[in-house]
Amino acid sequence: MSSDSRLGSEVSRIADSENGVMLMLGRCLPHIVPNVLLAKREELIPLILCTACLHPEPKERDQLLHILFNLIKRPDDEQRQMILTGCVAFARHVGPTRVEAELLPQCWEQISHKYPERRLLVAESCGDLAPYFPKEIRSSLVLSMLQQMLLEDKADMVREAVIKSLGIIMGYIDDPDKYQQGFELLLTALGDPSERVVSATHQVFLPAYAAWTVELGNLQSHLIPTLLSKIEKLLREGEHGLDEHKLHMYLSALQSLIPSLFATVLLNAPFRNKAKLQGEILQIEVTRFPRPISPLQDVATIIGSREQLAALLQLYDYQLEHEGTTGWESLLWVVNQLLPQLIEIVGRINVASTACVHEFSRYFWRLCRTFGKIFTNTKVKPQFQEILRLSEENIDSTAGNGVLTKATVPIYATGVLTCYNQEEDRKLLVGFLEDVMTMLSLSHAPLDSLKASFVELGTNPAYHELLLTVLWYGVVHTSALVRCTAARMFELILRGMQESLIDKRVAPALVTLSSDPEFSVRIATIPAFGTIMETVTQRELLERVKMQLASFLEDPQYQDQHSLQIEIIRTFGRVGPNAEPRFRDEFVLQHLHKLALVNNQQSVDSKRLDIATYLFEAYSALSCCFISEELMVNHFLPGLRCLRVDMEHLSPEHEVILSSMIKECEQKVENKTVQEPQGSMSIAASLVSEDTKTKFLNKMGQLTTSGAMLANVFQRKK
């Protein structure tokens, strides 16, 4: 027999024992693997693993495992799953010592591999093999590897896998000294720039870490208080600009901890030993808890089973209603520490920050829904009510209603009072908003807190009827101050409202207010009328609004009403670009021209500059629209020229820009050729020459006046 070649010698001495087979496979596999098609290489996984398991030589085993991890250049999901399943089978077979000695070095070797798929294999194997590592290795080397990848890996999918593996590792670590390291990792994960990594943190890592925290007794003593103090520090540092991203990060973590907190309260309750699964256990209502982000955040999962949770809930409600909270430390902490601290924080956030108001509102909503109706009514509402103190005698004392201008109002209204939706709950919300509207109006306080409540509630059509009920209370109020506030609020809820509701409920209320004995109330309706022109398509309703605006502009009693004219010009500038073209052409442009003409005759310079400044902003906003040649010649250009006369006299830097606008418009009209489509032209399109456009925009950027209307100068009407 030929034994000259390697294969010849293998063939000539066919193995005569099991051990011989292993030795032969160990020798042959390294030569076979490179010659198998990449697409078919997973077929070799069982052979490689089996040999690596049983081979007597450590060096050969190491070579085989190296081949396994490098078997496929860029393994896809299915191929990685196959390799990982094999590794777990190997680990089960050989025990922790060999897993540490043989598998872990292979992972370590690939931690910085150039292909993300290979690094992904490492991240996933750290989690999958967690139960099979020696415990001291889990909390040292494996944790360090995952930490390194979380901090350094550029690929989102790798960091996402790291987070999931960290969640698994957290379930196995029992060294309390690693608690702080886990907390640092949690903050890093929550602050990750990738949405998918943050999502995985909330779904897997945070609940796993929370479970360990509860086990150590640190949830109420460290984890939640530390996150709260981080929020307080942010607010202290954020006097000139709050880091909303960080606030969201800490608050969303607190929100994800609510199920763990509630489970802790139940499991440490005076009745915990009475919860026997005997007799009739009521079913938990489907809507009893907010929908969890993942099964790990389901209170039933944390407690152990749905039946156990149902038994505890029955006792929980009974205890709250009949026996109180004496000796119930975990719940007393929520009532006496957590809630007061949260309410104090809420009073310090900026009510104008819609994002912050929304975040805190969602937090309270989740907290109240999780802890239940009795808890909300007996523990949460009284704490807010004590601070808000809505009583008539407080109307004139600033101490009494200072808090009414804070974010406490919208967060209480939208986070606590919307939790439950029975008739009495809705009545409470209506009554609260009516009281706030009355007290803010009568004490001449800023309306930001009421506006924030309306904006947050107005995004949900289910609350439109309720908000209109509150506003109608304001419309018929005896005080003109309250009627004025009601008029201003309408504008905030019109977008997204059904036209039938605007027609039947909003328009009649605004018409009532527009003939109010007080001028200030009539003026306050103008922005809402403008918004209707911008959002409604119903012809008859638009005509009614147009007639009302026309009466404001043409009725002799309003001729010298400076604040009314300003409100109209501001509204035209805001809604003109998005309003129906006919309304803009036949109404807005003509009346702006008239107002510009009249302003030339104004003898009081301060008033004249006021009006001119708002006209400038309105014309700048309207310059993005398509305007016919006829309107351009008869109204737009003459209006701009009147405005230039004012600005020559009062504000030379505005005059430079106006001259440039006028020149461009005149050129466009002169150059209009036969080929161009008849009918309409765009001024924005006329500013073609780049240098003119650049000059124009630069000048605009330099102006000191309010630039709110200038942002959309070059946006065309969609």
mmCIF file of N, CA, C and O in Angstrom, residues 445-505:
data_model
loop_
_atom_site.group_PDB
_atom_site.id
_atom_site.type_symbol
_atom_site.label_atom_id
_atom_site.label_comp_id
_atom_site.label_asym_id
_atom_site.label_seq_id
_atom_site.Cartn_x
_atom_site.Cartn_y
_atom_site.Cartn_z
ATOM 1 N N ALA A 445 -51.502 86.643 35.714
ATOM 2 C CA ALA A 445 -50.285 85.820 35.672
ATOM 3 C C ALA A 445 -50.048 85.314 34.248
ATOM 4 O O ALA A 445 -50.974 85.278 33.438
ATOM 5 N N PRO A 446 -48.802 84.904 33.927
ATOM 6 C CA PRO A 446 -48.544 84.316 32.600
ATOM 7 C C PRO A 446 -49.408 83.061 32.397
ATOM 8 O O PRO A 446 -49.667 82.325 33.350
ATOM 9 N N LEU A 447 -49.791 82.820 31.148
ATOM 10 C CA LEU A 447 -50.714 81.703 30.854
ATOM 11 C C LEU A 447 -49.993 80.442 30.381
ATOM 12 O O LEU A 447 -50.625 79.490 29.945
ATOM 13 N N ASP A 448 -48.642 80.425 30.463
ATOM 14 C CA ASP A 448 -47.890 79.310 29.872
ATOM 15 C C ASP A 448 -48.316 77.941 30.397
ATOM 16 O O ASP A 448 -48.361 76.965 29.648
ATOM 17 N N SER A 449 -48.611 77.843 31.701
ATOM 18 C CA SER A 449 -48.954 76.526 32.269
ATOM 19 C C SER A 449 -50.285 76.027 31.707
ATOM 20 O O SER A 449 -50.451 74.842 31.421
ATOM 21 N N LEU A 450 -51.231 76.955 31.536
ATOM 22 C CA LEU A 450 -52.535 76.567 30.963
ATOM 23 C C LEU A 450 -52.353 76.183 29.489
ATOM 24 O O LEU A 450 -52.899 75.180 29.020
ATOM 25 N N LYS A 451 -51.545 76.978 28.781
ATOM 26 C CA LYS A 451 -51.288 76.674 27.363
ATOM 27 C C LYS A 451 -50.659 75.288 27.215
ATOM 28 O O LYS A 451 -51.046 74.505 26.349
ATOM 29 N N ALA A 452 -49.680 74.989 28.080
ATOM 30 C CA ALA A 452 -49.006 73.684 28.001
ATOM 31 C C ALA A 452 -50.005 72.550 28.233
ATOM 32 O O ALA A 452 -49.941 71.512 27.570
ATOM 33 N N SER A 453 -50.947 72.745 29.153
ATOM 34 C CA SER A 453 -51.977 71.718 29.411
ATOM 35 C C SER A 453 -52.831 71.514 28.169
ATOM 36 O O SER A 453 -53.126 70.378 27.782
ATOM 37 N N PHE A 454 -53.235 72.627 27.542
ATOM 38 C CA PHE A 454 -54.097 72.539 26.359
ATOM 39 C C PHE A 454 -53.363 71.883 25.186
ATOM 40 O O PHE A 454 -53.928 71.063 24.469
ATOM 41 N N VAL A 455 -52.092 72.247 25.013
ATOM 42 C CA VAL A 455 -51.319 71.675 23.897
ATOM 43 C C VAL A 455 -51.159 70.167 24.081
ATOM 44 O O VAL A 455 -51.393 69.375 23.166
ATOM 45 N N GLU A 456 -50.780 69.745 25.306
ATOM 46 C CA GLU A 456 -50.562 68.318 25.573
ATOM 47 C C GLU A 456 -51.863 67.529 25.424
ATOM 48 O O GLU A 456 -51.895 66.468 24.809
ATOM 49 N N LEU A 457 -52.964 68.063 25.966
ATOM 50 C CA LEU A 457 -54.249 67.346 25.864
ATOM 51 C C LEU A 457 -54.801 67.419 24.437
ATOM 52 O O LEU A 457 -55.435 66.482 23.959
ATOM 53 N N GLY A 458 -54.526 68.549 23.760
ATOM 54 C CA GLY A 458 -55.085 68.756 22.415
ATOM 55 C C GLY A 458 -54.530 67.806 21.367
ATOM 56 O O GLY A 458 -55.134 67.610 20.315
ATOM 57 N N THR A 459 -53.372 67.181 21.652
ATOM 58 C CA THR A 459 -52.816 66.237 20.676
ATOM 59 C C THR A 459 -53.670 64.972 20.594
ATOM 60 O O THR A 459 -53.547 64.199 19.662
ATOM 61 N N ASN A 460 -54.532 64.756 21.580
ATOM 62 C CA ASN A 460 -55.400 63.571 21.571
ATOM 63 C C ASN A 460 -56.845 63.994 21.316
ATOM 64 O O ASN A 460 -57.469 64.645 22.158
ATOM 65 N N PRO A 461 -57.412 63.628 20.147
ATOM 66 C CA PRO A 461 -58.780 64.051 19.802
ATOM 67 C C PRO A 461 -59.822 63.656 20.856
ATOM 68 O O PRO A 461 -60.871 64.284 20.958
ATOM 69 N N ALA A 462 -59.517 62.650 21.673
ATOM 70 C CA ALA A 462 -60.475 62.221 22.703
ATOM 71 C C ALA A 462 -60.745 63.339 23.712
ATOM 72 O O ALA A 462 -61.769 63.325 24.407
ATOM 73 N N TYR A 463 -59.836 64.310 23.805
ATOM 74 C CA TYR A 463 -60.021 65.392 24.790
ATOM 75 C C TYR A 463 -60.572 66.684 24.188
ATOM 76 O O TYR A 463 -60.749 67.668 24.913
ATOM 77 N N HIS A 464 -60.831 66.713 22.878
ATOM 78 C CA HIS A 464 -61.272 67.968 22.261
ATOM 79 C C HIS A 464 -62.592 68.468 22.848
ATOM 80 O O HIS A 464 -62.739 69.646 23.175
ATOM 81 N N GLU A 465 -63.569 67.570 22.991
ATOM 82 C CA GLU A 465 -64.875 67.965 23.559
ATOM 83 C C GLU A 465 -64.676 68.541 24.959
ATOM 84 O O GLU A 465 -65.265 69.553 25.327
ATOM 85 N N LEU A 466 -63.862 67.851 25.749
ATOM 86 C CA LEU A 466 -63.626 68.265 27.135
ATOM 87 C C LEU A 466 -62.998 69.665 27.185
ATOM 88 O O LEU A 466 -63.409 70.521 27.979
ATOM 89 N N LEU A 467 -62.021 69.907 26.316
ATOM 90 C CA LEU A 467 -61.357 71.218 26.301
ATOM 91 C C LEU A 467 -62.332 72.315 25.872
ATOM 92 O O LEU A 467 -62.277 73.443 26.380
ATOM 93 N N LEU A 468 -63.228 71.973 24.948
ATOM 94 C CA LEU A 468 -64.221 72.963 24.509
ATOM 95 C C LEU A 468 -65.195 73.289 25.637
ATOM 96 O O LEU A 468 -65.661 74.423 25.766
ATOM 97 N N THR A 469 -65.496 72.300 26.465
ATOM 98 C CA THR A 469 -66.355 72.547 27.634
ATOM 99 C C THR A 469 -65.682 73.557 28.567
ATOM 100 O O THR A 469 -66.320 74.485 29.071
ATOM 101 N N VAL A 470 -64.370 73.362 28.790
ATOM 102 C CA VAL A 470 -63.614 74.292 29.645
ATOM 103 C C VAL A 470 -63.642 75.694 29.029
ATOM 104 O O VAL A 470 -63.879 76.693 29.725
ATOM 105 N N LEU A 471 -63.435 75.775 27.722
ATOM 106 C CA LEU A 471 -63.366 77.085 27.069
ATOM 107 C C LEU A 471 -64.725 77.788 27.077
ATOM 108 O O LEU A 471 -64.793 79.008 27.212
ATOM 109 N N TRP A 472 -65.799 77.009 26.937
ATOM 110 C CA TRP A 472 -67.134 77.638 26.950
ATOM 111 C C TRP A 472 -67.393 78.287 28.306
ATOM 112 O O TRP A 472 -67.980 79.353 28.405
ATOM 113 N N TYR A 473 -66.895 77.636 29.374
ATOM 114 C CA TYR A 473 -66.986 78.212 30.719
ATOM 115 C C TYR A 473 -66.312 79.586 30.719
ATOM 116 O O TYR A 473 -66.792 80.539 31.337
ATOM 117 N N GLY A 474 -65.161 79.669 30.008
ATOM 118 C CA GLY A 474 -64.448 80.948 29.920
ATOM 119 C C GLY A 474 -65.185 81.964 29.068
ATOM 120 O O GLY A 474 -65.206 83.162 29.378
ATOM 121 N N VAL A 475 -65.824 81.497 28.004
ATOM 122 C CA VAL A 475 -66.533 82.396 27.073
ATOM 123 C C VAL A 475 -67.663 83.139 27.790
ATOM 124 O O VAL A 475 -67.915 84.323 27.548
ATOM 125 N N VAL A 476 -68.348 82.449 28.708
ATOM 126 C CA VAL A 476 -69.518 83.067 29.362
ATOM 127 C C VAL A 476 -69.174 83.596 30.763
ATOM 128 O O VAL A 476 -70.055 83.935 31.538
ATOM 129 N N HIS A 477 -67.880 83.646 31.105
ATOM 130 C CA HIS A 477 -67.469 84.114 32.433
ATOM 131 C C HIS A 477 -67.759 85.607 32.587
ATOM 132 O O HIS A 477 -67.727 86.359 31.617
ATOM 133 N N THR A 478 -68.022 86.022 33.827
ATOM 134 C CA THR A 478 -68.365 87.437 34.054
ATOM 135 C C THR A 478 -67.153 88.352 33.898
ATOM 136 O O THR A 478 -67.298 89.525 33.581
ATOM 137 N N SER A 479 -65.950 87.810 34.100
ATOM 138 C CA SER A 479 -64.761 88.665 34.006
ATOM 139 C C SER A 479 -64.198 88.692 32.587
ATOM 140 O O SER A 479 -63.988 87.655 31.959
ATOM 141 N N ALA A 480 -63.939 89.913 32.114
ATOM 142 C CA ALA A 480 -63.354 90.059 30.768
ATOM 143 C C ALA A 480 -61.967 89.419 30.700
ATOM 144 O O ALA A 480 -61.545 88.925 29.655
ATOM 145 N N LEU A 481 -61.255 89.390 31.827
ATOM 146 C CA LEU A 481 -59.909 88.784 31.842
ATOM 147 C C LEU A 481 -59.986 87.295 31.502
ATOM 148 O O LEU A 481 -59.166 86.762 30.756
ATOM 149 N N VAL A 482 -61.005 86.616 32.063
ATOM 150 C CA VAL A 482 -61.168 85.175 31.804
ATOM 151 C C VAL A 482 -61.630 84.960 30.361
ATOM 152 O O VAL A 482 -61.153 84.051 29.673
ATOM 153 N N ARG A 483 -62.521 85.819 29.893
ATOM 154 C CA ARG A 483 -63.010 85.679 28.500
ATOM 155 C C ARG A 483 -61.849 85.868 27.517
ATOM 156 O O ARG A 483 -61.736 85.181 26.513
ATOM 157 N N CYS A 484 -60.968 86.793 27.860
ATOM 158 C CA CYS A 484 -59.797 87.071 27.022
ATOM 159 C C CYS A 484 -58.892 85.836 26.949
ATOM 160 O O CYS A 484 -58.422 85.438 25.876
ATOM 161 N N THR A 485 -58.674 85.191 28.098
ATOM 162 C CA THR A 485 -57.847 83.972 28.136
ATOM 163 C C THR A 485 -58.490 82.872 27.299
ATOM 164 O O THR A 485 -57.813 82.202 26.508
ATOM 165 N N ALA A 486 -59.792 82.695 27.450
ATOM 166 C CA ALA A 486 -60.493 81.652 26.683
ATOM 167 C C ALA A 486 -60.296 81.884 25.188
ATOM 168 O O ALA A 486 -60.000 80.952 24.428
ATOM 169 N N ALA A 487 -60.416 83.140 24.758
ATOM 170 C CA ALA A 487 -60.248 83.464 23.334
ATOM 171 C C ALA A 487 -58.858 83.059 22.848
ATOM 172 O O ALA A 487 -58.701 82.498 21.758
ATOM 173 N N ARG A 488 -57.841 83.308 23.688
ATOM 174 C CA ARG A 488 -56.467 82.978 23.278
ATOM 175 C C ARG A 488 -56.224 81.474 23.215
ATOM 176 O O ARG A 488 -55.377 80.996 22.477
ATOM 177 N N MET A 489 -56.953 80.726 24.034
ATOM 178 C CA MET A 489 -56.723 79.274 24.103
ATOM 179 C C MET A 489 -57.250 78.518 22.877
ATOM 180 O O MET A 489 -56.757 77.448 22.560
ATOM 181 N N PHE A 490 -58.275 79.070 22.242
ATOM 182 C CA PHE A 490 -58.884 78.344 21.109
ATOM 183 C C PHE A 490 -57.856 77.986 20.045
ATOM 184 O O PHE A 490 -57.857 76.891 19.499
ATOM 185 N N GLU A 491 -56.958 78.935 19.778
ATOM 186 C CA GLU A 491 -55.973 78.731 18.704
ATOM 187 C C GLU A 491 -55.150 77.457 18.920
ATOM 188 O O GLU A 491 -54.781 76.769 17.972
ATOM 189 N N LEU A 492 -54.893 77.118 20.194
ATOM 190 C CA LEU A 492 -53.984 76.010 20.508
ATOM 191 C C LEU A 492 -54.555 74.634 20.181
ATOM 192 O O LEU A 492 -53.822 73.669 20.067
ATOM 193 N N ILE A 493 -55.894 74.526 20.093
ATOM 194 C CA ILE A 493 -56.467 73.181 19.927
ATOM 195 C C ILE A 493 -57.119 72.964 18.560
ATOM 196 O O ILE A 493 -57.706 71.916 18.312
ATOM 197 N N LEU A 494 -56.996 73.964 17.671
ATOM 198 C CA LEU A 494 -57.705 73.842 16.383
ATOM 199 C C LEU A 494 -57.057 72.839 15.436
ATOM 200 O O LEU A 494 -57.744 72.149 14.694
ATOM 201 N N ARG A 495 -55.733 72.745 15.466
ATOM 202 C CA ARG A 495 -55.079 71.817 14.539
ATOM 203 C C ARG A 495 -55.431 70.388 14.931
ATOM 204 O O ARG A 495 -55.312 70.009 16.085
ATOM 205 N N GLY A 496 -55.832 69.618 13.944
ATOM 206 C CA GLY A 496 -56.167 68.223 14.239
ATOM 207 C C GLY A 496 -57.592 68.038 14.744
ATOM 208 O O GLY A 496 -58.015 66.925 15.020
ATOM 209 N N MET A 497 -58.328 69.148 14.890
ATOM 210 C CA MET A 497 -59.715 69.016 15.356
ATOM 211 C C MET A 497 -60.650 68.789 14.165
ATOM 212 O O MET A 497 -60.416 69.310 13.079
ATOM 213 N N GLN A 498 -61.694 67.993 14.384
ATOM 214 C CA GLN A 498 -62.656 67.736 13.296
ATOM 215 C C GLN A 498 -63.337 69.037 12.881
ATOM 216 O O GLN A 498 -63.719 69.846 13.733
ATOM 217 N N GLU A 499 -63.533 69.196 11.560
ATOM 218 C CA GLU A 499 -64.148 70.438 11.070
ATOM 219 C C GLU A 499 -65.558 70.618 11.622
ATOM 220 O O GLU A 499 -65.996 71.729 11.885
ATOM 221 N N SER A 500 -66.279 69.502 11.806
ATOM 222 C CA SER A 500 -67.654 69.615 12.311
ATOM 223 C C SER A 500 -67.651 70.230 13.715
ATOM 224 O O SER A 500 -68.523 71.024 14.072
ATOM 225 N N LEU A 501 -66.631 69.886 14.505
ATOM 226 C CA LEU A 501 -66.522 70.417 15.864
ATOM 227 C C LEU A 501 -66.174 71.909 15.823
ATOM 228 O O LEU A 501 -66.705 72.708 16.599
ATOM 229 N N ILE A 502 -65.284 72.272 14.879
ATOM 230 C CA ILE A 502 -64.927 73.696 14.732
ATOM 231 C C ILE A 502 -66.165 74.488 14.332
ATOM 232 O O ILE A 502 -66.442 75.562 14.867
ATOM 233 N N ASP A 503 -66.939 73.912 13.425
ATOM 234 C CA ASP A 503 -68.128 74.582 12.898
ATOM 235 C C ASP A 503 -69.197 74.765 13.981
ATOM 236 O O ASP A 503 -69.758 75.841 14.153
ATOM 237 N N LYS A 504 -69.442 73.702 14.748
ATOM 238 C CA LYS A 504 -70.564 73.736 15.707
ATOM 239 C C LYS A 504 -70.190 74.332 17.060
ATOM 240 O O LYS A 504 -71.033 74.893 17.748
ATOM 241 N N ARG A 505 -68.917 74.166 17.478
ATOM 242 C CA ARG A 505 -68.565 74.584 18.833
ATOM 243 C C ARG A 505 -67.594 75.764 18.873
ATOM 244 O O ARG A 505 -67.733 76.649 19.705
#
